[in-house]
């Protein structure tokens, strides 16, 4: 057993080898945080632009997340529990927004729901104009972020033993009752982790929103877009909003990790 | 005609495997479905519980038609009142014993007072009252099985299905749990269908045995019937066991176990009182004269009948208790095996398995 004597040296090599990437990932955030004094930070944080963007971001991301949970849960259940033709195709299509550049997602949304889009033309007949509205922000977020929820929820449902659901049925529970009393409680940690992940991705959404919703303060300008605008005129506001976004993202990650750990424990 | 208990005619096709069986279980009878892995026995339970549907068939329980391809009846599992105890018990392991047992009454929306009464009586019947608030995760295998049974009872099951009830138990608890389950099933006054691949489990638990092979029933009958008249070599091998209820003397070393009028000598230091003895027919040697030497178990027996199996003879004997011996044709050539003939049967004490 020569392992223990080598172990100290091995891990120190490992530390050294891992360090560059850690530095590269962390240093930019540190640079932002050090760029503003706390006094400046707070002053710019409470600027009208920042507060409006924060309010809109929270409002749109929460609606987008709620919509995703409501519509994504049945989809995840379908993918996890039912064998049907084209299941793998459907699964791949649902994941597609993760790998396609968000800007392309925005273009796709425009050509579907825009004024000259496939469905947009019919919508316009009813006086409904989706592009460059707050609704468009939410649609862009759902388009980009919902696959993260569906993926997590599907894995969560797949982790619920089918035998337990079958046992519950034989004990007199209807499929609906089984879903609420067995499936959902057992999948809950994965569903919550997926919800937080989806919300976090919606928070950071930029490309599709820019393309499909534009950058109008108070209507479509979320935090990410506000940073973009502020960089051109007011650097300190840009830094303050960036700091805010960093802490929102960090909070979301900590929440998601916590729930993921719970899911593992079950 | 009033049908008490279960009548099931099941025909199903699963890939290249086809299942075609007819089962009857009396009002408070325990039928054991005995067969090797992949013979279709667990599928039968799924079909009766309604977790899958057979292609053709009819399932009637206490006059209620659960399934019938002719009339298009197919009750969902929750309306069948069939309690299925899974091989690994499928308990809600993150919950307490009580929460598990009350799942059925809650799902069936029993009024509160009635619910409490049902739960209390089911917990008491399976001796779970003292551990009712413990999480299922902390329980032993035997306790888990009792929780699964209590949970099925509380859901007002009118038929119990048990899938390999001893498969997830270790060897030491297995014998105890088997004895407990037999007692429970005798007292339960419910029809029960138990699936197992272990002949010993089948003999102890079942009132009757149905042997299944490749999706077909090859023989149905009591343990004695199957033992004495195995219709195929497969059944002969599968149910090849002499089993007796006996009273064992206390103490260590070689000691006496009395089964009716017959005294066996066995080794079982840890046990005393009511036990079961089991040995294979191939462990019985036959001779025409009394043995000389160290045989502790030598019995004067009378031949009742001998049956020719492909590779051996199965001789049914009256030793004061029924006994079955498998011998080779070579060994049989020197023996008088006509019904009524007198012989000596010998069994080594070390060949006799003793269990509660």
PDB file of C-alpha atoms in Angstrom, chain A residues 47-60 132-134 137 141 205-206 209-210 213-233 237 241:
ATOM      1  CA  UNK A  47     -31.446  54.424  -9.433  1.00  0.00           C
ATOM      2  CA  UNK A  48     -34.714  54.400 -11.349  1.00  0.00           C
ATOM      3  CA  UNK A  49     -33.250  52.363 -14.178  1.00  0.00           C
ATOM      4  CA  UNK A  50     -31.976  49.615 -11.890  1.00  0.00           C
ATOM      5  CA  UNK A  51     -35.143  49.380  -9.787  1.00  0.00           C
ATOM      6  CA  UNK A  52     -37.413  49.316 -12.830  1.00  0.00           C
ATOM      7  CA  UNK A  53     -35.296  46.599 -14.445  1.00  0.00           C
ATOM      8  CA  UNK A  54     -35.225  44.591 -11.208  1.00  0.00           C
ATOM      9  CA  UNK A  55     -39.001  44.838 -10.811  1.00  0.00           C
ATOM     10  CA  UNK A  56     -39.626  43.778 -14.401  1.00  0.00           C
ATOM     11  CA  UNK A  57     -37.122  40.955 -14.121  1.00  0.00           C
ATOM     12  CA  UNK A  58     -38.711  39.534 -10.970  1.00  0.00           C
ATOM     13  CA  UNK A  59     -42.203  39.913 -12.415  1.00  0.00           C
ATOM     14  CA  UNK A  60     -41.433  38.270 -15.770  1.00  0.00           C
ATOM     15  CA  UNK A 132     -41.656  43.890 -28.084  1.00  0.00           C
ATOM     16  CA  UNK A 133     -44.138  43.548 -25.214  1.00  0.00           C
ATOM     17  CA  UNK A 134     -43.696  42.341 -21.634  1.00  0.00           C
ATOM     18  CA  UNK A 137     -40.109  38.837 -22.472  1.00  0.00           C
ATOM     19  CA  UNK A 141     -37.745  33.238 -20.963  1.00  0.00           C
ATOM     20  CA  UNK A 205     -31.887  35.379 -20.291  1.00  0.00           C
ATOM     21  CA  UNK A 206     -30.599  37.956 -22.779  1.00  0.00           C
ATOM     22  CA  UNK A 209     -35.340  38.565 -25.148  1.00  0.00           C
ATOM     23  CA  UNK A 210     -33.234  41.133 -27.032  1.00  0.00           C
ATOM     24  CA  UNK A 213     -38.869  41.654 -27.010  1.00  0.00           C
ATOM     25  CA  UNK A 214     -36.357  44.424 -27.610  1.00  0.00           C
ATOM     26  CA  UNK A 215     -34.872  46.708 -25.003  1.00  0.00           C
ATOM     27  CA  UNK A 216     -37.533  49.135 -23.795  1.00  0.00           C
ATOM     28  CA  UNK A 217     -37.160  50.421 -20.219  1.00  0.00           C
ATOM     29  CA  UNK A 218     -40.159  49.595 -18.078  1.00  0.00           C
ATOM     30  CA  UNK A 219     -41.630  47.255 -20.693  1.00  0.00           C
ATOM     31  CA  UNK A 220     -38.996  44.777 -21.816  1.00  0.00           C
ATOM     32  CA  UNK A 221     -35.747  45.928 -20.228  1.00  0.00           C
ATOM     33  CA  UNK A 222     -34.753  43.214 -17.745  1.00  0.00           C
ATOM     34  CA  UNK A 223     -31.573  43.305 -15.623  1.00  0.00           C
ATOM     35  CA  UNK A 224     -29.412  41.720 -18.301  1.00  0.00           C
ATOM     36  CA  UNK A 225     -30.623  44.196 -20.920  1.00  0.00           C
ATOM     37  CA  UNK A 226     -30.254  47.086 -18.476  1.00  0.00           C
ATOM     38  CA  UNK A 227     -26.574  46.232 -18.001  1.00  0.00           C
ATOM     39  CA  UNK A 228     -26.156  46.269 -21.759  1.00  0.00           C
ATOM     40  CA  UNK A 229     -27.756  49.729 -22.074  1.00  0.00           C
ATOM     41  CA  UNK A 230     -26.009  51.182 -19.057  1.00  0.00           C
ATOM     42  CA  UNK A 231     -22.590  50.133 -20.327  1.00  0.00           C
ATOM     43  CA  UNK A 232     -23.034  52.683 -23.114  1.00  0.00           C
ATOM     44  CA  UNK A 233     -23.939  55.630 -20.895  1.00  0.00           C
ATOM     45  CA  UNK A 237     -25.066  51.778 -12.898  1.00  0.00           C
ATOM     46  CA  UNK A 241     -26.904  46.122 -11.726  1.00  0.00           C
TER      47      UNK A 241
END
